[in-house]
Amino acid sequence: MTLGIAVMLSAAAVNCGSDGGQADEPGAAGPVEEPDEPVTITFSSWVGSEEGMQRLYEKFQEEHPNITVEFHDVPAEQARQKLTTQIAGGNPPDVAYVDASDVVTFASRDALVNLDGYLEHSDAIVPDDYVEAFRAFASYEDSFYGLPFDGESTGLFYRTDLFDEAGIEGPPTTWEQFQDAAETLTKPGEQQYGYQIFAPEAAYYWYPWLWQAGGELLSEDGSTVEFNSDAGKAAAELYAGLADVSAPDHLNSNSYDGRIAFANGQVAMYMAGAWFAGVLDEEFPDISDKWATAPLPEGDAGCATTIAGDALVIFAGTENADAAWTWIEFLGHPDNVAEWTFESEGTLLPPYQSLLDSPELIEAKPVLEGFAEAMTCGKGNVIHNPKWAEVEETLNEELGKAIYGEKTGAEAVDAAAEAANQILAE
């Protein structure tokens, strides 16, 4: 988190009060009743105009005709800053669809409504059914401040046609197999590379390697960094070395733009979330028979992958907390989560274990089977410390230097750890 964001959120917390400006804990009095008169709530998101969300809204209005949702669209890459500015100005929306990693950031600054009271009386939401990583995303200090809504695990996409040409049978399942395959598939003279890493997103895509090596980001009490342990250094060395099997032109790109390199056959293997399967089907249908997915290759510590997702939150100070809860409770009902995720056009996964285990998911989207199974070893990179964003930014910069050969992977994580410990101690 930058200092500016921290200051703005702190100022908002003073304005809102530690209890979010509510005289009593929202939802504590009992089940929410339908409003007697028309109520309008505002909903900030980058998905409000999508057909799937509008279908859900039509269903919602049939059940709750006195509640109108006013959709405020904001690009995904601008959402966090936009909400931060609105909070500081005292005019946030009633509800927002946010990156799940932002829940802790906002909750730690008293900018969100504590949902425990509502959940206690809800028949629609069963918190124990959430995958553990999603419960962690949506919680702060043992209370829920968001409802997980959709998500993904990270897997390996590979070009079956390039594997066949190289005589490689099936996707790699271990680090050693992965490195061998990446080297075999790298043919610079033909503009073909075995894998692709991205310096601007180095930290996020390094985390699975760290966890698979047996490393952790922080100590159990969260006071010191541990990503420069022996396991972390081994993971960083391997990761930085992947620049040798990556397309140089894409090292300074980003994971989403890199999809084109995979689609045109320039890159043979690619790490991405389940979202990428939907993108390939929609944007590159001509290669539908030339790619497949697999779990990430495992390190010495076994299976580990990154889980990401989105959540629904209510902002503190809202005058329409009950109506806002009615809206997000409706969206968070398992039936509606299923409709929004695997029953829709994309390839997002539901955060409920019961839905991940349902045969309907595989029947609807066979490509999601491996991603659903990987949820059992999935971990979130959300750290319940408002200073973590600054730490992560430092780690990202240092790993980026290693990718460009300015230092070794081990040197990079050592430098990042030294700076991170100072940040956490301030």
Short mmCIF file of C-alpha atoms in Angstrom, two decimals:
data_model
loop_
_atom_site.label_atom_id
_atom_site.label_comp_id
_atom_site.label_asym_id
_atom_site.label_seq_id
_atom_site.Cartn_x
_atom_site.Cartn_y
_atom_site.Cartn_z
CA MET A 1 0.00 0.00 0.00
CA THR A 2 1.35 3.43 -0.86
CA LEU A 3 1.57 6.07 1.84
CA GLY A 4 -1.03 8.18 0.04
CA ILE A 5 -3.62 5.40 0.07
CA ALA A 6 -2.93 4.62 3.71
CA VAL A 7 -3.37 8.27 4.68
CA MET A 8 -6.62 8.64 2.74
CA LEU A 9 -8.08 5.47 4.20
CA SER A 10 -7.01 6.48 7.69
CA ALA A 11 -8.76 9.80 7.27
CA ALA A 12 -11.87 8.01 6.09
CA ALA A 13 -11.74 5.77 9.15
CA VAL A 14 -11.76 8.82 11.39
CA ASN A 15 -14.78 10.18 9.57
CA CYS A 16 -16.65 6.87 9.63
CA GLY A 17 -15.72 5.76 13.13
CA SER A 18 -14.46 2.34 14.12
CA ASP A 19 -17.91 0.84 13.92
CA GLY A 20 -18.49 2.10 10.40
CA GLY A 21 -20.84 4.84 11.58
CA GLN A 22 -23.53 2.39 12.63
CA ALA A 23 -25.32 2.87 15.95
CA ASP A 24 -25.65 -0.90 16.29
CA GLU A 25 -23.86 -3.72 14.55
CA PRO A 26 -25.53 -4.11 11.14
CA GLY A 27 -27.72 -7.18 10.93
CA ALA A 28 -27.47 -7.98 14.63
CA ALA A 29 -31.15 -7.38 15.28
CA GLY A 30 -32.29 -10.30 13.16
CA PRO A 31 -33.17 -11.23 9.57
CA VAL A 32 -33.43 -8.27 7.20
CA GLU A 33 -36.97 -7.29 6.29
CA GLU A 34 -38.12 -5.97 2.96
CA PRO A 35 -38.23 -2.14 2.80
CA ASP A 36 -41.71 -0.63 2.93
CA GLU A 37 -40.75 2.14 0.53
CA PRO A 38 -38.50 2.27 -2.54
CA VAL A 39 -34.77 2.29 -1.79
CA THR A 40 -31.92 2.90 -4.25
CA ILE A 41 -28.41 1.58 -3.63
CA THR A 42 -25.26 2.21 -5.66
CA PHE A 43 -23.09 -0.65 -6.90
CA SER A 44 -19.57 -0.01 -8.18
CA SER A 45 -18.00 -2.68 -10.39
CA TRP A 46 -16.48 -3.47 -13.76
CA VAL A 47 -19.08 -6.18 -14.42
CA GLY A 48 -22.35 -4.27 -14.01
CA SER A 49 -23.07 -4.03 -17.71
CA GLU A 50 -22.31 -7.68 -18.43
CA GLU A 51 -25.22 -9.78 -19.59
CA GLY A 52 -24.85 -12.24 -16.73
CA MET A 53 -25.04 -9.53 -14.08
CA GLN A 54 -28.04 -7.92 -15.74
CA ARG A 55 -29.83 -11.29 -15.78
CA LEU A 56 -29.21 -11.64 -12.06
CA TYR A 57 -30.46 -8.12 -11.47
CA GLU A 58 -33.70 -8.88 -13.29
CA LYS A 59 -34.22 -11.86 -10.99
CA PHE A 60 -33.40 -9.71 -7.98
CA GLN A 61 -35.97 -7.07 -8.88
CA GLU A 62 -38.66 -9.71 -9.24
CA GLU A 63 -37.96 -10.79 -5.66
CA HIS A 64 -37.24 -7.33 -4.24
CA PRO A 65 -39.21 -4.75 -6.23
CA ASN A 66 -38.63 -1.98 -3.70
CA ILE A 67 -34.85 -2.09 -4.07
CA THR A 68 -33.28 -0.45 -7.12
CA VAL A 69 -29.59 -0.98 -7.88
CA GLU A 70 -27.82 1.90 -9.58
CA PHE A 71 -24.82 0.48 -11.43
CA HIS A 72 -21.61 2.51 -11.47
CA ASP A 73 -19.09 1.15 -13.97
CA VAL A 74 -15.35 1.56 -13.42
CA PRO A 75 -12.48 -0.19 -15.25
CA ALA A 76 -10.98 -3.03 -13.22
CA GLU A 77 -7.50 -1.51 -13.25
CA GLN A 78 -8.85 1.75 -11.79
CA ALA A 79 -11.30 0.31 -9.26
CA ARG A 80 -9.07 0.29 -6.17
CA GLN A 81 -7.87 3.87 -6.62
CA LYS A 82 -11.36 5.09 -7.47
CA LEU A 83 -12.84 3.55 -4.32
CA THR A 84 -9.96 4.84 -2.21
CA THR A 85 -10.62 8.36 -3.44
CA GLN A 86 -14.35 8.03 -2.81
CA ILE A 87 -13.76 6.75 0.72
CA ALA A 88 -11.44 9.65 1.49
CA GLY A 89 -14.06 12.05 0.14
CA GLY A 90 -16.83 10.51 2.23
CA ASN A 91 -18.87 9.43 -0.78
CA PRO A 92 -18.22 5.73 -1.45
CA PRO A 93 -20.86 3.58 -3.12
CA ASP A 94 -23.13 1.44 -0.97
CA VAL A 95 -21.78 -1.79 -2.45
CA ALA A 96 -18.82 -2.75 -4.61
CA TYR A 97 -17.47 -5.75 -6.46
CA VAL A 98 -13.76 -5.73 -5.64
CA ASP A 99 -10.67 -7.81 -6.08
CA ALA A 100 -10.75 -10.12 -3.07
CA SER A 101 -7.30 -8.95 -2.03
CA ASP A 102 -8.73 -5.46 -1.41
CA VAL A 103 -11.12 -6.61 1.31
CA VAL A 104 -8.44 -6.70 3.99
CA THR A 105 -6.99 -3.39 2.80
CA PHE A 106 -10.31 -1.60 3.20
CA ALA A 107 -11.45 -3.49 6.31
CA SER A 108 -8.21 -2.74 8.15
CA ARG A 109 -9.03 0.96 7.74
CA ASP A 110 -12.60 0.60 9.07
CA ALA A 111 -13.99 1.40 5.64
CA LEU A 112 -16.29 -1.65 5.39
CA VAL A 113 -19.34 -2.96 7.20
CA ASN A 114 -18.74 -6.02 9.40
CA LEU A 115 -21.00 -8.70 7.93
CA ASP A 116 -21.05 -11.10 10.89
CA GLY A 117 -24.44 -9.89 12.14
CA TYR A 118 -26.02 -10.40 8.74
CA LEU A 119 -24.42 -13.79 8.21
CA GLU A 120 -25.67 -15.01 11.57
CA HIS A 121 -29.25 -14.65 10.36
CA SER A 122 -28.77 -15.62 6.71
CA ASP A 123 -30.30 -18.76 5.30
CA ALA A 124 -28.63 -18.22 1.92
CA ILE A 125 -24.95 -17.97 2.86
CA VAL A 126 -23.05 -20.75 4.63
CA PRO A 127 -19.57 -19.38 5.45
CA ASP A 128 -18.21 -22.83 6.31
CA ASP A 129 -18.79 -23.88 2.71
CA TYR A 130 -16.30 -21.33 1.40
CA VAL A 131 -12.92 -22.69 0.33
CA GLU A 132 -10.42 -21.83 3.06
CA ALA A 133 -8.44 -19.39 0.90
CA PHE A 134 -11.61 -17.46 0.08
CA ARG A 135 -12.58 -17.26 3.75
CA ALA A 136 -9.16 -15.73 4.37
CA PHE A 137 -9.66 -13.25 1.53
CA ALA A 138 -12.98 -12.05 2.92
CA SER A 139 -12.05 -11.92 6.61
CA TYR A 140 -10.23 -9.51 8.86
CA GLU A 141 -9.63 -10.06 12.58
CA ASP A 142 -11.89 -13.13 12.57
CA SER A 143 -14.87 -11.30 11.05
CA PHE A 144 -16.30 -11.32 7.55
CA TYR A 145 -16.13 -8.04 5.66
CA GLY A 146 -16.85 -9.43 2.22
CA LEU A 147 -18.71 -12.22 0.47
CA PRO A 148 -16.55 -14.26 -1.93
CA PHE A 149 -18.30 -14.29 -5.30
CA ASP A 150 -16.02 -15.83 -7.92
CA GLY A 151 -12.47 -16.97 -8.32
CA GLU A 152 -9.86 -19.11 -9.93
CA SER A 153 -6.82 -21.23 -9.26
CA THR A 154 -3.69 -21.04 -11.38
CA GLY A 155 -2.69 -23.82 -13.74
CA LEU A 156 -0.42 -24.64 -16.65
CA PHE A 157 -1.61 -24.06 -20.22
CA TYR A 158 0.44 -25.83 -22.87
CA ARG A 159 0.42 -26.09 -26.66
CA THR A 160 -0.25 -29.72 -27.47
CA ASP A 161 0.83 -29.21 -31.10
CA LEU A 162 4.27 -27.92 -30.06
CA PHE A 163 4.64 -30.71 -27.52
CA ASP A 164 3.85 -33.29 -30.22
CA GLU A 165 6.35 -31.72 -32.61
CA ALA A 166 9.04 -31.85 -29.91
CA GLY A 167 8.22 -35.45 -28.99
CA ILE A 168 7.21 -34.54 -25.44
CA GLU A 169 4.53 -36.85 -24.07
CA GLY A 170 2.13 -34.94 -21.88
CA PRO A 171 2.60 -31.94 -19.62
CA PRO A 172 5.43 -31.79 -17.04
CA THR A 173 4.51 -32.82 -13.50
CA THR A 174 7.78 -31.92 -11.70
CA TRP A 175 10.16 -28.97 -11.78
CA GLU A 176 12.83 -31.05 -13.48
CA GLN A 177 10.44 -32.17 -16.22
CA PHE A 178 9.25 -28.59 -16.59
CA GLN A 179 12.76 -27.20 -17.06
CA ASP A 180 13.65 -29.94 -19.54
CA ALA A 181 10.50 -29.30 -21.56
CA ALA A 182 10.99 -25.53 -21.53
CA GLU A 183 14.55 -25.87 -22.82
CA THR A 184 13.54 -28.36 -25.52
CA LEU A 185 10.71 -26.11 -26.69
CA THR A 186 12.87 -22.97 -26.83
CA LYS A 187 14.03 -22.24 -30.38
CA PRO A 188 15.02 -18.55 -30.59
CA GLY A 189 15.87 -18.82 -34.28
CA GLU A 190 12.24 -19.78 -34.92
CA GLN A 191 10.84 -17.22 -32.46
CA GLN A 192 9.55 -20.03 -30.23
CA TYR A 193 10.02 -20.17 -26.47
CA GLY A 194 9.25 -22.75 -23.81
CA TYR A 195 7.62 -20.50 -21.23
CA GLN A 196 6.93 -16.87 -20.39
CA ILE A 197 7.52 -14.76 -17.31
CA PHE A 198 6.71 -11.07 -16.86
CA ALA A 199 8.81 -8.65 -14.82
CA PRO A 200 5.91 -6.25 -14.07
CA GLU A 201 4.03 -9.12 -12.38
CA ALA A 202 7.04 -11.04 -11.09
CA ALA A 203 6.00 -11.46 -7.46
CA TYR A 204 2.49 -12.77 -8.05
CA TYR A 205 3.59 -15.43 -10.51
CA TRP A 206 6.54 -16.41 -8.33
CA TYR A 207 4.42 -17.32 -5.30
CA PRO A 208 3.49 -20.87 -6.44
CA TRP A 209 7.18 -21.67 -6.92
CA LEU A 210 7.91 -20.37 -3.42
CA TRP A 211 5.16 -22.48 -1.84
CA GLN A 212 6.05 -25.57 -3.87
CA ALA A 213 9.61 -25.29 -2.55
CA GLY A 214 8.27 -25.24 1.00
CA GLY A 215 8.74 -21.52 1.57
CA GLU A 216 6.40 -18.94 3.09
CA LEU A 217 5.95 -15.22 2.70
CA LEU A 218 5.93 -14.35 6.41
CA SER A 219 6.50 -15.91 9.80
CA GLU A 220 3.40 -17.27 11.55
CA ASP A 221 3.03 -14.13 13.66
CA GLY A 222 3.41 -11.96 10.56
CA SER A 223 6.27 -9.95 12.04
CA THR A 224 9.15 -10.94 9.74
CA VAL A 225 9.53 -12.03 6.15
CA GLU A 226 10.54 -15.56 5.27
CA PHE A 227 10.54 -15.47 1.49
CA ASN A 228 14.35 -15.34 1.47
CA SER A 229 14.69 -18.69 3.23
CA ASP A 230 16.73 -21.42 1.53
CA ALA A 231 13.49 -22.60 -0.11
CA GLY A 232 12.71 -19.07 -1.23
CA LYS A 233 16.16 -18.59 -2.72
CA ALA A 234 15.92 -21.89 -4.61
CA ALA A 235 12.54 -20.86 -6.00
CA ALA A 236 13.84 -17.41 -6.95
CA GLU A 237 16.88 -18.85 -8.73
CA LEU A 238 14.71 -21.21 -10.77
CA TYR A 239 12.17 -18.48 -11.50
CA ALA A 240 14.69 -15.85 -12.62
CA GLY A 241 16.37 -18.45 -14.81
CA LEU A 242 13.16 -18.88 -16.76
CA ALA A 243 14.02 -15.65 -18.55
CA ASP A 244 16.32 -17.81 -20.69
CA VAL A 245 13.33 -19.74 -22.05
CA SER A 246 11.03 -16.71 -22.34
CA ALA A 247 10.42 -14.42 -25.29
CA PRO A 248 12.58 -11.32 -24.63
CA ASP A 249 10.00 -9.02 -26.19
CA HIS A 250 7.43 -10.03 -23.57
CA LEU A 251 9.57 -9.80 -20.42
CA ASN A 252 8.31 -6.26 -19.83
CA SER A 253 4.76 -7.10 -20.87
CA ASN A 254 1.98 -8.40 -18.62
CA SER A 255 0.28 -11.74 -18.23
CA TYR A 256 -2.88 -10.72 -20.05
CA ASP A 257 -1.07 -9.31 -23.07
CA GLY A 258 1.07 -12.43 -23.14
CA ARG A 259 -1.96 -14.47 -24.14
CA ILE A 260 -1.30 -13.50 -27.74
CA ALA A 261 2.18 -15.03 -27.67
CA PHE A 262 0.68 -18.31 -26.47
CA ALA A 263 -2.16 -18.16 -28.97
CA ASN A 264 0.15 -17.63 -31.94
CA GLY A 265 2.50 -20.42 -30.87
CA GLN A 266 5.41 -18.20 -29.84
CA VAL A 267 5.16 -19.50 -26.27
CA ALA A 268 4.60 -23.21 -25.58
CA MET A 269 3.74 -23.08 -21.86
CA TYR A 270 1.96 -20.39 -19.92
CA MET A 271 0.85 -20.03 -16.29
CA ALA A 272 -2.57 -18.45 -15.87
CA GLY A 273 -5.80 -18.62 -13.97
CA ALA A 274 -8.90 -20.41 -15.17
CA TRP A 275 -10.01 -17.16 -16.82
CA PHE A 276 -7.54 -17.82 -19.64
CA ALA A 277 -9.46 -20.87 -20.85
CA GLY A 278 -12.49 -18.68 -21.51
CA VAL A 279 -10.35 -16.09 -23.28
CA LEU A 280 -8.84 -18.73 -25.57
CA ASP A 281 -12.25 -20.13 -26.45
CA GLU A 282 -13.69 -16.70 -27.16
CA GLU A 283 -10.79 -14.88 -28.81
CA PHE A 284 -8.84 -17.71 -30.45
CA PRO A 285 -11.32 -20.43 -31.47
CA ASP A 286 -9.08 -21.54 -34.36
CA ILE A 287 -6.61 -23.16 -31.94
CA SER A 288 -9.19 -24.97 -29.80
CA ASP A 289 -7.57 -28.34 -30.63
CA LYS A 290 -4.00 -27.15 -30.05
CA TRP A 291 -3.90 -26.48 -26.31
CA ALA A 292 -4.75 -28.16 -23.04
CA THR A 293 -4.43 -27.49 -19.31
CA ALA A 294 -2.70 -29.26 -16.43
CA PRO A 295 -1.88 -28.66 -12.77
CA LEU A 296 1.31 -26.70 -12.14
CA PRO A 297 4.43 -28.89 -12.00
CA GLU A 298 5.24 -29.71 -8.38
CA GLY A 299 8.33 -28.90 -6.34
CA ASP A 300 9.74 -30.76 -3.34
CA ALA A 301 6.88 -29.60 -1.09
CA GLY A 302 4.20 -30.86 -3.48
CA CYS A 303 1.14 -29.19 -4.94
CA ALA A 304 0.65 -25.46 -4.46
CA THR A 305 -1.07 -22.86 -6.58
CA THR A 306 -2.35 -19.33 -6.29
CA ILE A 307 -6.01 -18.58 -5.74
CA ALA A 308 -7.49 -15.24 -6.71
CA GLY A 309 -11.02 -13.94 -6.93
CA ASP A 310 -13.53 -11.19 -6.37
CA ALA A 311 -15.78 -10.30 -3.46
CA LEU A 312 -18.81 -8.18 -2.61
CA VAL A 313 -18.49 -5.54 0.12
CA ILE A 314 -20.66 -2.91 1.81
CA PHE A 315 -19.05 0.40 2.65
CA ALA A 316 -19.23 1.87 6.12
CA GLY A 317 -21.42 4.93 6.53
CA THR A 318 -24.04 3.72 4.05
CA GLU A 319 -27.57 4.76 4.95
CA ASN A 320 -28.95 1.68 3.23
CA ALA A 321 -27.01 -1.16 4.86
CA ASP A 322 -29.97 -3.55 4.99
CA ALA A 323 -30.85 -3.04 1.32
CA ALA A 324 -27.17 -3.35 0.41
CA TRP A 325 -26.99 -6.64 2.31
CA THR A 326 -30.13 -7.89 0.57
CA TRP A 327 -28.41 -7.31 -2.79
CA ILE A 328 -25.11 -9.02 -1.97
CA GLU A 329 -26.84 -11.87 -0.11
CA PHE A 330 -28.90 -12.49 -3.24
CA LEU A 331 -25.79 -12.49 -5.45
CA GLY A 332 -23.95 -14.71 -2.98
CA HIS A 333 -26.63 -17.42 -2.91
CA PRO A 334 -25.04 -20.63 -4.27
CA ASP A 335 -27.56 -20.86 -7.11
CA ASN A 336 -26.70 -17.37 -8.29
CA VAL A 337 -22.97 -17.90 -7.81
CA ALA A 338 -23.24 -20.99 -10.02
CA GLU A 339 -25.12 -18.99 -12.64
CA TRP A 340 -22.46 -16.26 -12.54
CA THR A 341 -19.50 -18.66 -12.75
CA PHE A 342 -19.51 -22.07 -14.43
CA GLU A 343 -23.05 -21.79 -15.81
CA SER A 344 -22.13 -18.60 -17.68
CA GLU A 345 -20.03 -17.94 -20.75
CA GLY A 346 -16.69 -17.56 -18.93
CA THR A 347 -14.50 -19.92 -16.94
CA LEU A 348 -14.61 -18.50 -13.43
CA LEU A 349 -14.88 -20.87 -10.48
CA PRO A 350 -17.29 -20.64 -7.53
CA PRO A 351 -15.80 -20.10 -4.04
CA TYR A 352 -18.08 -22.76 -2.49
CA GLN A 353 -16.60 -26.22 -1.96
CA SER A 354 -20.00 -27.84 -2.53
CA LEU A 355 -20.19 -26.29 -5.99
CA LEU A 356 -16.59 -27.21 -6.81
CA ASP A 357 -17.43 -30.82 -5.96
CA SER A 358 -20.68 -30.86 -7.92
CA PRO A 359 -20.83 -32.97 -11.10
CA GLU A 360 -22.70 -30.10 -12.73
CA LEU A 361 -19.52 -28.02 -12.81
CA ILE A 362 -17.54 -30.57 -14.83
CA GLU A 363 -20.52 -31.28 -17.07
CA ALA A 364 -20.86 -27.58 -17.85
CA LYS A 365 -17.14 -26.77 -18.18
CA PRO A 366 -14.88 -29.84 -18.50
CA VAL A 367 -11.82 -27.60 -18.82
CA LEU A 368 -12.33 -26.46 -15.22
CA GLU A 369 -11.86 -29.91 -13.68
CA GLY A 370 -8.14 -29.52 -12.96
CA PHE A 371 -8.58 -25.99 -11.69
CA ALA A 372 -11.36 -27.07 -9.33
CA GLU A 373 -9.22 -29.90 -7.96
CA ALA A 374 -6.28 -27.52 -7.47
CA MET A 375 -8.37 -25.45 -5.06
CA THR A 376 -7.47 -28.01 -2.37
CA CYS A 377 -3.82 -26.91 -2.48
CA GLY A 378 -4.53 -23.30 -3.36
CA LYS A 379 -3.19 -20.42 -1.30
CA GLY A 380 -3.97 -16.73 -1.30
CA ASN A 381 -1.28 -14.07 -1.25
CA VAL A 382 -3.39 -11.77 0.92
CA ILE A 383 -1.52 -10.70 4.03
CA HIS A 384 -3.55 -9.14 6.85
CA ASN A 385 -1.19 -6.22 7.24
CA PRO A 386 -1.83 -2.81 5.66
CA LYS A 387 1.90 -2.48 4.93
CA TRP A 388 2.02 -5.65 2.86
CA ALA A 389 1.26 -3.92 -0.45
CA GLU A 390 4.42 -1.88 -0.06
CA VAL A 391 6.38 -5.02 0.78
CA GLU A 392 5.00 -6.80 -2.26
CA GLU A 393 5.89 -3.87 -4.48
CA THR A 394 9.50 -4.09 -3.28
CA LEU A 395 9.60 -7.85 -3.86
CA ASN A 396 8.18 -7.35 -7.34
CA GLU A 397 10.86 -4.79 -8.22
CA GLU A 398 13.71 -6.96 -6.95
CA LEU A 399 12.52 -10.09 -8.74
CA GLY A 400 12.18 -8.00 -11.88
CA LYS A 401 15.86 -7.06 -11.59
CA ALA A 402 16.73 -10.75 -11.33
CA ILE A 403 14.69 -11.53 -14.43
CA TYR A 404 16.74 -8.94 -16.33
CA GLY A 405 20.00 -10.39 -14.99
CA GLU A 406 20.90 -7.40 -12.81
CA LYS A 407 21.28 -9.73 -9.82
CA THR A 408 20.70 -13.39 -8.95
CA GLY A 409 17.37 -14.64 -7.68
CA ALA A 410 18.88 -15.22 -4.23
CA GLU A 411 20.28 -11.68 -4.14
CA ALA A 412 16.90 -10.32 -5.19
CA VAL A 413 14.92 -11.93 -2.39
CA ASP A 414 17.60 -11.01 0.15
CA ALA A 415 17.41 -7.36 -0.90
CA ALA A 416 13.62 -7.44 -0.85
CA ALA A 417 13.60 -9.07 2.60
CA GLU A 418 15.92 -6.44 4.06
CA ALA A 419 13.68 -3.64 2.81
CA ALA A 420 10.52 -5.49 3.80
CA ASN A 421 11.58 -6.02 7.41
CA GLN A 422 12.22 -2.29 7.70
CA ILE A 423 8.78 -1.52 6.27
CA LEU A 424 7.05 -3.92 8.67
CA ALA A 425 8.97 -2.53 11.64
CA GLU A 426 7.96 1.10 11.00
#
